[in-house]
XYZ file of C-alpha atoms in Angstrom:
702
model
C 11.591 -23.889 13.718
C 10.827 -25.918 10.852
C 13.261 -28.984 10.629
C 15.678 -30.106 8.181
C 13.461 -32.725 6.605
C 10.615 -30.310 6.338
C 12.707 -27.548 4.848
C 13.576 -30.266 2.067
C 10.010 -31.262 1.384
C 8.981 -27.564 1.371
C 11.093 -26.332 -1.102
C 12.994 -29.354 -3.174
C 14.393 -27.011 -5.792
C 15.932 -24.688 -3.625
C 19.525 -23.515 -4.442
C 20.742 -24.071 -0.956
C 23.123 -21.216 0.540
C 25.503 -23.376 2.689
C 26.709 -21.954 6.160
C 30.446 -23.006 6.768
C 31.835 -22.420 10.301
C 35.875 -22.261 10.551
C 37.832 -20.762 13.331
C 40.333 -18.551 12.996
C 42.811 -16.674 14.875
C 43.202 -13.001 15.088
C 45.923 -10.756 16.303
C 45.623 -9.047 19.760
C 42.693 -11.798 21.098
C 43.267 -14.466 23.292
C 40.487 -16.516 21.702
C 39.883 -17.320 18.387
C 37.170 -15.918 15.999
C 34.224 -18.500 14.908
C 33.700 -16.899 11.059
C 30.694 -18.119 9.161
C 30.641 -18.012 5.399
C 27.352 -18.020 3.585
C 27.962 -19.685 -0.104
C 25.113 -21.061 -2.516
C 28.047 -22.515 -4.560
C 27.506 -20.415 -7.537
C 29.284 -17.436 -8.627
C 28.223 -13.745 -8.551
C 25.784 -13.890 -11.113
C 23.590 -16.187 -8.782
C 23.817 -14.483 -5.680
C 23.281 -16.112 -2.218
C 19.627 -16.201 -0.638
C 17.629 -18.034 2.218
C 15.185 -20.487 1.823
C 13.912 -23.266 4.339
C 17.000 -25.135 3.899
C 19.658 -22.215 3.762
C 17.855 -21.100 7.117
C 18.904 -24.649 8.607
C 22.061 -24.811 7.414
C 23.078 -21.119 9.084
C 21.308 -22.528 12.202
C 23.694 -25.516 12.324
C 26.602 -23.294 11.665
C 25.829 -20.904 14.334
C 25.494 -24.075 16.848
C 29.076 -25.122 15.830
C 30.376 -21.353 16.247
C 29.311 -21.476 19.383
C 30.485 -24.716 20.443
C 33.970 -23.317 20.078
C 33.808 -20.678 22.698
C 35.227 -18.306 20.506
C 35.780 -14.189 21.525
C 33.532 -13.271 18.797
C 31.267 -14.880 15.676
C 31.381 -13.027 12.372
C 29.119 -14.067 9.541
C 30.326 -12.994 5.645
C 29.720 -13.879 2.244
C 30.832 -15.380 -1.072
C 32.867 -13.094 -3.238
C 30.917 -9.959 -4.203
C 27.837 -11.049 -2.205
C 26.763 -11.100 1.141
C 23.137 -12.256 0.518
C 20.250 -10.863 -1.135
C 17.139 -11.896 0.824
C 14.937 -14.722 0.882
C 14.583 -17.449 -1.745
C 11.155 -16.151 -3.248
C 11.346 -19.284 -5.659
C 9.236 -21.616 -3.814
C 6.766 -19.462 -2.136
C 4.322 -19.894 -5.455
C 3.884 -23.363 -4.670
C 3.131 -23.007 -0.849
C -0.829 -23.894 -0.359
C -0.475 -24.597 3.140
C -0.982 -21.361 5.732
C 0.745 -23.498 8.236
C 3.757 -24.196 6.377
C 4.040 -20.327 5.034
C 3.707 -19.688 8.823
C 6.685 -22.152 9.637
C 8.755 -20.399 7.055
C 8.196 -16.599 8.476
C 8.781 -17.954 11.975
C 12.109 -19.987 10.956
C 13.760 -16.879 9.754
C 12.923 -14.902 12.883
C 14.402 -18.051 14.981
C 17.819 -18.347 13.460
C 18.481 -14.478 12.986
C 17.648 -13.840 16.522
C 20.417 -16.295 17.545
C 23.093 -13.242 16.289
C 21.035 -10.639 18.408
C 20.627 -12.535 21.889
C 24.008 -14.240 21.659
C 26.187 -13.262 24.618
C 28.982 -13.860 22.180
C 29.673 -10.513 20.020
C 27.978 -11.133 16.650
C 29.502 -9.163 13.687
C 28.160 -9.101 10.017
C 31.035 -8.238 7.532
C 29.100 -7.313 4.547
C 31.798 -7.832 1.683
C 29.161 -7.535 -1.298
C 25.541 -7.010 -2.408
C 23.107 -7.278 0.569
C 19.418 -7.038 0.437
C 16.264 -7.922 1.781
C 16.754 -10.864 4.413
C 20.468 -10.759 4.022
C 20.472 -7.162 5.287
C 18.068 -8.444 8.132
C 20.804 -10.664 9.008
C 23.315 -8.070 9.332
C 21.287 -5.916 11.364
C 20.530 -8.991 13.493
C 24.250 -8.811 14.449
C 25.604 -6.501 16.941
C 27.989 -4.785 14.793
C 28.663 -4.124 10.950
C 31.363 -3.761 8.737
C 31.012 -3.034 5.321
C 33.110 -3.118 1.993
C 33.309 0.238 0.023
C 32.502 -1.297 -3.149
C 29.473 -3.053 -2.325
C 27.363 -2.729 -5.094
C 23.594 -2.884 -4.140
C 22.341 -2.418 -0.443
C 18.464 -1.869 0.057
C 15.318 -3.331 1.447
C 13.107 -3.622 -1.536
C 10.341 -5.723 0.057
C 7.887 -2.939 -0.286
C 8.677 -2.929 -3.704
C 7.499 -6.346 -4.180
C 4.149 -5.864 -2.630
C 5.922 -7.492 0.864
C 7.673 -6.017 3.561
C 11.209 -6.601 5.489
C 9.711 -9.870 7.498
C 12.790 -11.586 9.148
C 13.490 -8.347 11.790
C 13.952 -5.387 9.394
C 10.772 -3.373 10.372
C 11.598 -3.537 14.373
C 15.431 -3.224 13.969
C 15.999 -0.820 11.580
C 14.281 2.372 13.034
C 15.627 1.140 16.441
C 18.878 1.279 15.157
C 19.226 4.361 12.716
C 15.748 6.288 13.767
C 12.523 6.014 12.365
C 12.961 8.818 9.745
C 15.999 7.305 8.173
C 14.309 3.773 8.359
C 11.362 4.907 6.608
C 13.620 6.372 3.667
C 14.889 2.690 3.495
C 12.041 0.518 3.947
C 9.299 2.884 2.157
C 10.562 5.745 0.310
C 13.506 4.244 -1.506
C 11.748 0.426 -2.208
C 8.729 2.728 -3.805
C 11.271 5.001 -5.600
C 11.702 1.817 -8.059
C 13.777 0.319 -5.631
C 16.416 2.695 -5.026
C 19.936 1.439 -3.773
C 21.814 2.808 -1.172
C 25.431 3.177 -1.691
C 28.185 2.433 1.074
C 28.866 5.740 1.932
C 25.080 6.486 2.361
C 24.861 3.062 4.676
C 27.550 4.457 6.715
C 26.000 8.003 7.124
C 22.703 6.417 8.346
C 24.434 4.113 10.931
C 23.398 1.067 8.877
C 26.787 0.286 9.178
C 29.356 0.636 11.829
C 32.567 1.083 9.723
C 33.650 1.375 5.923
C 36.811 -0.802 4.991
C 38.725 -0.829 1.374
C 37.638 -3.951 -0.453
C 40.944 -4.767 -1.051
C 41.925 -6.501 2.145
C 38.670 -6.397 3.425
C 38.517 -9.353 5.657
C 41.638 -9.308 7.278
C 40.653 -5.311 8.353
C 37.526 -6.413 9.435
C 38.716 -9.237 11.614
C 41.257 -6.310 13.218
C 38.471 -4.175 13.592
C 36.562 -6.906 15.373
C 39.388 -7.180 17.548
C 39.623 -3.648 18.659
C 35.597 -3.716 19.641
C 36.304 -7.042 21.792
C 39.308 -5.371 23.656
C 36.842 -2.299 24.281
C 39.040 0.033 22.237
C 36.084 1.028 19.883
C 32.547 1.458 20.896
C 30.177 2.143 17.569
C 27.851 4.714 18.743
C 24.345 4.154 18.972
C 22.245 7.106 18.750
C 19.353 7.953 21.373
C 15.758 7.380 19.460
C 13.186 10.277 19.402
C 10.239 8.075 20.249
C 7.883 10.943 20.589
C 7.662 13.793 18.175
C 10.326 12.602 15.591
C 8.857 8.892 15.329
C 5.381 10.620 14.780
C 6.909 13.040 12.005
C 8.550 9.962 10.588
C 5.091 7.822 10.129
C 3.528 11.076 8.617
C 5.994 11.136 5.932
C 5.983 7.313 5.676
C 1.980 7.475 5.363
C 2.477 10.191 2.791
C 4.671 8.609 0.545
C 2.573 5.228 0.536
C -0.669 7.272 -0.164
C 1.068 9.198 -3.032
C 2.972 5.716 -4.438
C 0.269 3.360 -3.892
C -3.278 5.017 -3.227
C -3.683 2.201 -0.582
C -3.793 -0.514 -3.177
C -0.219 -2.535 -1.518
C -1.113 -4.534 1.419
C 2.614 -5.061 2.197
C 3.193 -1.139 2.344
C 0.340 -0.701 4.707
C 1.505 -3.723 6.491
C 5.419 -2.257 6.728
C 3.448 1.158 8.339
C 1.791 -0.832 10.952
C 5.080 -2.569 12.016
C 7.339 0.528 11.809
C 4.588 1.986 14.114
C 4.808 -0.901 16.490
C 8.572 -0.875 16.430
C 7.986 2.354 18.639
C 7.253 0.498 21.792
C 7.123 -3.148 21.382
C 9.790 -5.512 22.396
C 11.794 -8.025 20.534
C 9.161 -10.675 20.876
C 6.092 -8.462 20.304
C 7.684 -6.972 17.727
C 8.813 -10.501 15.878
C 5.374 -12.088 16.534
C 3.681 -9.170 14.651
C 6.112 -9.759 11.582
C 5.838 -13.570 11.457
C 1.833 -12.822 11.603
C 1.847 -10.538 8.956
C 4.125 -12.270 6.977
C 2.134 -15.619 7.152
C -1.113 -13.891 6.039
C 0.660 -12.121 3.298
C 2.336 -14.738 1.830
C -1.130 -16.443 1.574
C -2.568 -13.702 -0.467
C -2.954 -13.274 -4.193
C -1.171 -9.779 -4.478
C 1.640 -11.047 -2.817
C 1.681 -14.092 -5.454
C 0.949 -11.275 -8.168
C 4.191 -9.478 -6.574
C 6.388 -12.735 -7.114
C 5.073 -13.470 -10.304
C 6.472 -9.858 -11.290
C 9.711 -10.520 -9.900
C 9.954 -13.475 -11.913
C 8.821 -11.946 -15.042
C 11.560 -9.079 -14.592
C 14.268 -11.307 -13.042
C 13.663 -14.548 -15.272
C 11.524 -14.007 -18.447
C 12.897 -10.719 -19.455
C 16.303 -12.249 -19.714
C 14.932 -15.058 -21.992
C 12.859 -13.208 -24.440
C 9.785 -15.641 -25.641
C 10.547 -16.086 -29.541
C 13.914 -14.573 -29.886
C 15.966 -16.086 -32.761
C 19.118 -17.997 -31.930
C 21.840 -15.235 -30.580
C 24.412 -16.845 -32.844
C 22.938 -15.474 -35.728
C 23.254 -11.766 -34.075
C 26.032 -9.427 -36.071
C 28.517 -7.333 -34.638
C 27.987 -3.915 -34.474
C 30.666 -1.489 -34.476
C 29.626 1.566 -35.354
C 25.715 3.136 -34.780
C 24.275 5.987 -36.761
C 21.151 8.038 -35.471
C 19.077 10.000 -37.758
C 17.789 13.159 -36.168
C 19.428 15.185 -33.323
C 16.472 16.097 -30.866
C 16.214 15.321 -27.267
C 15.197 11.609 -27.967
C 17.899 11.041 -30.539
C 20.270 12.570 -28.066
C 19.263 10.522 -25.379
C 19.629 7.165 -27.281
C 22.984 8.756 -28.800
C 24.422 9.001 -24.983
C 22.521 5.434 -24.331
C 24.355 3.945 -27.395
C 27.684 5.433 -26.713
C 27.826 4.811 -22.702
C 26.875 0.881 -23.064
C 28.363 -0.007 -26.588
C 31.380 2.219 -26.604
C 31.460 2.610 -30.331
C 31.309 5.607 -32.707
C 27.743 7.387 -32.517
C 27.153 9.733 -35.435
C 24.201 11.809 -35.324
C 22.807 13.691 -38.331
C 20.001 16.243 -39.130
C 18.537 18.715 -41.517
C 20.961 21.809 -40.379
C 23.996 22.111 -38.686
C 22.622 23.812 -35.463
C 20.527 21.074 -34.814
C 23.348 18.602 -35.239
C 25.503 20.690 -32.774
C 23.015 21.002 -30.358
C 22.746 17.317 -30.295
C 26.129 16.558 -29.881
C 26.226 19.132 -27.310
C 23.742 17.654 -25.369
C 25.666 14.083 -25.666
C 28.747 15.563 -24.568
C 27.235 17.559 -21.690
C 25.522 14.724 -20.306
C 28.794 12.939 -20.240
C 30.516 15.899 -18.381
C 27.612 15.499 -15.490
C 28.559 11.819 -15.382
C 32.091 13.211 -14.569
C 31.042 15.937 -12.266
C 28.989 12.870 -9.934
C 32.078 10.519 -10.379
C 30.142 8.085 -12.338
C 32.712 7.934 -14.655
C 36.129 8.606 -14.686
C 38.118 11.383 -16.737
C 39.929 9.217 -18.824
C 36.119 7.042 -19.841
C 34.394 10.925 -20.259
C 37.367 11.694 -22.688
C 36.669 8.449 -24.673
C 33.257 8.828 -24.633
C 33.201 12.576 -26.111
C 35.524 11.494 -28.841
C 33.149 8.714 -30.031
C 30.342 11.098 -30.488
C 29.956 13.160 -33.678
C 27.614 14.706 -35.939
C 27.025 15.336 -39.523
C 24.724 16.626 -42.243
C 25.812 13.775 -44.729
C 24.236 10.002 -44.226
C 27.271 9.137 -45.726
C 28.616 9.045 -42.654
C 26.738 5.968 -41.848
C 28.468 4.200 -44.438
C 30.596 1.857 -42.007
C 27.813 1.649 -39.623
C 26.296 -1.867 -38.632
C 22.968 -0.368 -36.590
C 21.321 2.849 -37.695
C 18.317 4.088 -35.718
C 15.653 6.797 -36.886
C 14.364 8.963 -34.321
C 12.601 11.816 -36.405
C 9.057 12.925 -36.561
C 5.938 10.265 -36.153
C 5.172 10.089 -39.821
C 5.049 7.046 -42.148
C 6.528 9.349 -45.111
C 8.903 10.857 -43.244
C 10.430 7.612 -41.908
C 10.304 5.882 -45.316
C 12.237 8.822 -46.668
C 14.907 8.802 -44.057
C 15.430 5.036 -44.627
C 15.506 4.813 -48.420
C 18.084 7.761 -48.319
C 19.980 6.078 -45.524
C 19.813 2.596 -47.773
C 21.907 4.371 -50.342
C 24.708 4.891 -48.128
C 24.921 1.423 -45.664
C 25.823 -2.281 -46.431
C 23.144 -4.615 -47.067
C 23.704 -6.147 -43.800
C 23.241 -2.995 -41.565
C 20.312 -2.975 -39.389
C 17.784 0.029 -40.174
C 15.805 0.194 -36.638
C 12.684 2.479 -36.278
C 11.930 4.128 -32.729
C 8.302 4.509 -34.157
C 5.664 4.173 -31.095
C 2.856 3.366 -33.133
C 3.344 3.156 -37.048
C 3.785 -0.069 -38.994
C 7.344 -1.561 -39.606
C 6.147 -3.509 -42.651
C 4.777 -0.324 -44.381
C 7.971 1.723 -43.300
C 10.229 -1.285 -45.064
C 8.024 -1.477 -48.065
C 9.617 0.304 -50.670
C 13.207 -0.691 -49.482
C 15.952 -2.724 -51.452
C 16.664 -4.514 -48.260
C 13.176 -4.812 -46.315
C 14.546 -7.785 -44.222
C 17.177 -5.406 -42.250
C 14.377 -3.293 -40.937
C 13.216 -3.795 -37.431
C 11.379 -1.949 -34.677
C 13.230 -0.679 -31.743
C 10.726 1.206 -29.351
C 12.398 2.762 -26.489
C 10.228 4.522 -23.602
C 10.877 7.914 -22.145
C 12.923 8.777 -20.185
C 15.092 6.259 -22.214
C 17.576 6.009 -19.276
C 15.467 5.125 -16.926
C 12.819 2.953 -18.241
C 14.187 -0.393 -19.006
C 11.541 -1.865 -21.714
C 12.377 -2.176 -25.431
C 9.635 -3.397 -27.433
C 11.463 -4.861 -30.482
C 9.021 -5.269 -33.590
C 9.037 -8.023 -36.245
C 8.091 -6.534 -39.461
C 6.363 -8.981 -41.966
C 9.843 -9.323 -43.949
C 12.541 -8.796 -41.080
C 15.095 -11.555 -41.038
C 16.302 -13.859 -38.060
C 19.887 -12.108 -38.441
C 18.369 -8.761 -37.907
C 16.040 -9.601 -35.215
C 19.200 -11.623 -33.348
C 21.366 -8.233 -33.950
C 18.302 -6.180 -32.377
C 18.173 -8.558 -29.167
C 21.918 -8.501 -28.907
C 22.101 -4.660 -29.186
C 19.103 -4.757 -26.309
C 21.036 -6.711 -24.190
C 24.127 -4.609 -24.406
C 22.218 -1.587 -24.007
C 21.238 -3.494 -20.507
C 17.443 -3.089 -21.602
C 14.658 -5.870 -21.017
C 13.438 -6.476 -24.148
C 10.153 -8.138 -25.492
C 9.226 -9.631 -29.227
C 6.349 -7.953 -30.700
C 4.307 -8.580 -33.545
C 3.932 -5.741 -36.365
C 0.748 -4.487 -34.977
C -0.905 -0.933 -34.243
C 1.086 0.675 -31.317
C 2.720 -2.436 -30.286
C 2.003 -3.368 -26.646
C 2.117 -0.821 -24.019
C 0.809 2.261 -26.160
C -2.203 0.123 -27.341
C -3.054 -0.878 -23.584
C -2.992 2.736 -22.349
C -4.545 4.263 -25.442
C -7.600 1.912 -24.860
C -7.348 2.698 -21.296
C -6.948 6.480 -21.411
C -9.812 6.634 -24.203
C -12.063 4.755 -22.121
C -11.583 7.213 -19.229
C -11.638 10.457 -21.631
C -15.020 9.150 -23.037
C -16.769 9.078 -19.547
C -15.481 12.710 -19.298
C -16.849 13.652 -22.690
C -20.188 12.071 -21.560
C -20.285 14.382 -18.279
C -18.241 12.678 -15.500
C -16.057 15.332 -13.585
C -12.771 15.457 -14.368
C -11.899 14.558 -10.614
C -14.127 11.464 -10.586
C -12.767 10.368 -13.823
C -9.296 10.868 -12.884
C -9.399 9.274 -9.410
C -11.322 5.918 -10.360
C -8.652 3.841 -10.898
C -6.582 4.672 -7.664
C -7.636 1.782 -5.767
C -5.118 -0.165 -8.463
C -2.551 2.243 -6.997
C -1.119 3.041 -10.677
C 1.886 5.277 -10.752
C -0.036 7.857 -12.187
C -3.757 8.774 -12.855
C -5.214 9.109 -16.442
C -4.889 13.081 -16.603
C -1.297 12.986 -15.305
C -0.396 10.302 -17.647
C -2.081 12.247 -20.722
C 0.184 15.278 -19.562
C 3.324 13.142 -19.679
C 2.932 11.367 -22.864
C 1.918 15.025 -24.250
C -1.250 15.469 -25.578
C -0.464 15.817 -29.168
C 1.294 12.411 -28.875
C -1.702 10.675 -27.390
C -3.928 12.530 -29.852
C -1.840 10.998 -32.730
C -1.652 7.478 -31.464
C -5.438 7.489 -30.537
C -6.186 8.454 -34.285
C -3.919 5.702 -35.527
C -5.628 3.408 -33.218
C -8.716 4.675 -34.654
C -7.959 4.125 -38.085
C -6.742 0.195 -37.238
C -9.739 -0.656 -34.945
C -12.768 2.458 -35.312
C -15.050 0.096 -33.257
C -13.034 0.251 -30.037
C -10.777 3.215 -30.349
C -12.383 6.432 -30.337
C -10.963 10.293 -31.303
C -12.155 12.824 -28.605
C -13.232 16.064 -30.195
C -12.453 17.385 -26.851
C -9.033 16.122 -26.962
C -8.361 17.465 -30.201
C -9.625 20.889 -29.228
C -7.533 20.687 -26.027
C -4.503 20.130 -28.477
C -5.512 22.704 -30.765
C -5.672 25.310 -27.788
C -2.247 24.290 -27.043
C -3.020 23.004 -23.562
C -0.692 20.319 -21.920
C -2.208 19.777 -18.669
C -6.264 19.365 -17.239
C -5.153 20.160 -13.689
C -3.473 23.432 -12.404
C -2.280 24.046 -8.710
C -2.393 26.895 -6.371
C 0.467 27.927 -4.209
C -1.113 25.933 -1.241
C -0.888 22.865 -3.426
C -4.628 22.580 -4.366
C -5.697 21.141 -7.624
C -8.279 22.568 -9.826
C -9.466 22.252 -13.463
C -7.593 24.764 -15.510
C -10.656 26.977 -16.278
C -9.818 27.296 -20.040
C -10.003 23.505 -20.267
C -13.229 23.474 -18.758
C -14.414 25.906 -20.715
C -12.977 24.428 -24.095
C -14.159 20.549 -22.923
C -18.083 20.239 -24.074
C -19.521 17.715 -21.705
C -22.573 15.475 -22.074
C -25.015 14.919 -19.208
C -24.656 11.226 -18.887
C -21.980 11.279 -15.802
C -20.667 7.854 -14.521
C -19.746 7.379 -10.769
C -16.061 6.385 -9.964
C -16.850 2.816 -10.066
C -18.597 2.675 -13.168
C -15.546 4.436 -14.816
C -13.260 1.939 -13.085
C -15.433 -1.283 -14.446
C -15.853 0.089 -18.030
C -11.812 1.141 -18.114
C -11.127 -2.452 -16.625
C -13.502 -4.071 -19.059
C -11.763 -2.436 -22.152
C -8.245 -3.334 -20.588
C -9.414 -7.310 -20.638
C -11.089 -7.074 -23.932
C -8.104 -5.602 -25.678
C -5.697 -7.883 -24.044
C -7.578 -10.971 -25.162
C -7.859 -9.755 -28.498
C -3.954 -9.006 -28.599
C -3.440 -12.576 -27.457
C -5.706 -13.875 -29.930
C -3.809 -11.516 -32.597
C -0.489 -12.975 -31.623
C 0.900 -9.499 -30.709
C 2.914 -11.513 -28.156
C 3.507 -14.999 -27.238
C 1.537 -14.873 -24.032
C -0.157 -13.033 -21.575
C 3.129 -12.641 -19.251
C 4.497 -10.682 -22.360
C 2.010 -8.200 -21.972
C 2.173 -7.925 -18.004
C 6.066 -7.530 -18.493
C 5.583 -4.899 -20.739
C 3.025 -2.781 -18.422
C 5.451 -3.298 -15.459
C 8.680 -2.215 -17.239
C 7.326 0.377 -19.638
C 4.593 2.036 -17.846
C 5.360 1.191 -14.330
C 2.492 -0.807 -13.251
C 3.027 -2.204 -9.853
C 4.383 -5.246 -9.176
C 1.419 -6.281 -6.916
C -0.939 -5.975 -9.592
C 1.407 -8.829 -11.663
C 1.371 -6.003 -14.081
C -2.637 -6.272 -15.310
C -3.512 -9.521 -16.374
C -3.291 -10.991 -12.732
C -5.367 -8.152 -11.327
C -7.827 -8.927 -14.203
C -8.573 -12.552 -13.243
C -8.824 -12.040 -9.458
C -11.169 -9.033 -10.044
C -13.272 -11.559 -12.406
C -13.334 -9.112 -14.948
C -11.224 -11.367 -17.686
C -13.925 -14.179 -17.011
C -16.822 -11.793 -17.253
C -15.384 -9.914 -20.699
C -13.465 -12.618 -22.367
C -15.195 -16.044 -20.956
C -12.009 -17.139 -19.086
C -8.928 -16.078 -17.070
C -5.650 -15.065 -18.966
C -3.447 -17.267 -16.547
C -3.921 -20.909 -15.087
C -4.928 -21.248 -11.274
C -1.678 -21.003 -9.263
C 0.222 -18.602 -11.383
C 0.159 -15.178 -9.952
C -2.385 -16.381 -7.245
C -2.280 -19.053 -4.278
C -2.616 -22.648 -5.660
C -5.344 -24.612 -5.201
C -4.941 -26.846 -1.976
């Protein structure tokens, strides 16, 4: 186990979670209870984590607890937080494999003391519990949980890691392999899906759910009943035969479908879950330590940590955003359009801002349909008990429709979501400007058109800003905020303020064709389609990027975006950069024929090219191999990203990576994309230099 001096040296900037032991008397017990509270000294906005110094503190607190010879030892957290995992902040600086191993081992050394204690141990999960925090709870003999815990998960596989402090061994042997696969693999790879307390109880992760109001008191009373033998929490018999086989089969299918074998952390999780079927604790924990020590010194894991920091730190302090004190208050929102995108925006604005939202469109039927959609979605939230009746009534009352844009007269923020045509959008803004105050922000949800051109003929072009959401609006967290040539700081600050209230991660983008995500995706997709035009079979081109583990293949991306939209953006980009962006004549025919997908599936789930697509797609006689397709697509990405950075489309490569993670769902283990391009040597080959400095999203030089 790591010493206090080594821990201090390893992570000198660690925000230490201190563990303090106090001895409490509990009615019905002859001996007291040793209650360990873990707290990093910050409020709930900075949850407690475990770095090396924190583990040393917890170990000392356990010594103190044992010395008191109590009836039981319990561990709990600060208000609203139990613990949310390992402190990852210092890992990026580790260049010594032996230190990586010591840190991996120390987590096991401390946590297993709770498991192997002769004194009964209890975890009182009073708040958010993730990663190493949940592994600490699993290491205890018994667990209670407050019924209002907001976040319960083992998110490591999402980060490109795996639960490395007992999770892969303890969980399947507590709740069964299939449920463990759901928590460790499936939920993690499903955008880090969280469990609710009731689900945790149903799965058997916690033994008892208790009301939050007097949670600690009730937990101590329940502890006393267990110690006295009045309560024996059930432990199901684990199926180590066919049931475990089936669970592993499902886990492998999930990992293959979500990662295409590109995530070392996910592959390790599978190995360790299989090992848990037969291994004793020593063997299982030794395997976790070996795997964790190896992974901590790998570039994919460092890319995952880089991604984690982008999403949790950089996204909260957007590069280039103006002083937030310049932002104006928005007391009413106007939305031009009442189609699906506009209606989704209306729902988001009313839920987050809780101000009046007015939709307009060209006829009453469309307006009514848009308002009805929003009201219907509010009703669904009520049915799912995500909001109460009073809130549902208030939200419905805040949403209205009008044919007259004069309804925007007192709005502070108007966003258009109409047809993607510059002339149409210019006309819309010219009409809106006649009715709103000079300070009202005019925002456009355009995915590719020029903000500067859209604002050029207005009386107040300085209040126009790009406000580009990604579909589905409620799910994807990215918001590209685009500054036109004349957009002023007050408008921009207001846009960032509104984005934050909408709980979106905003990135400042220069007014350049297709901004960031669509520009990168269009270049990428264009290169793949070009290889198909040249004669590459669809299946070869479509699977060529599988080694990256992207969330969807190029042809699936084309289907999701919609071929007409993809064609429109390709034409926009070709007009701007004809030497790099082509327009596939086959894609034009595809759109003209009204086709929406390349692939079709039979009843057995077998994938084949739609015969009509095969007939209309005129291919050449120069096919590429999968490797050639991949090299070409990656080279195009590296070239385009270097040009974007040289043009100042965003402040740094980190912002492009953040956009690709949050707007396109590109995986953490790629680091977005530039870390992968660096470690694959593509950046150097194409652009003459890497995008990131040594040690950024990679193991630092020793």
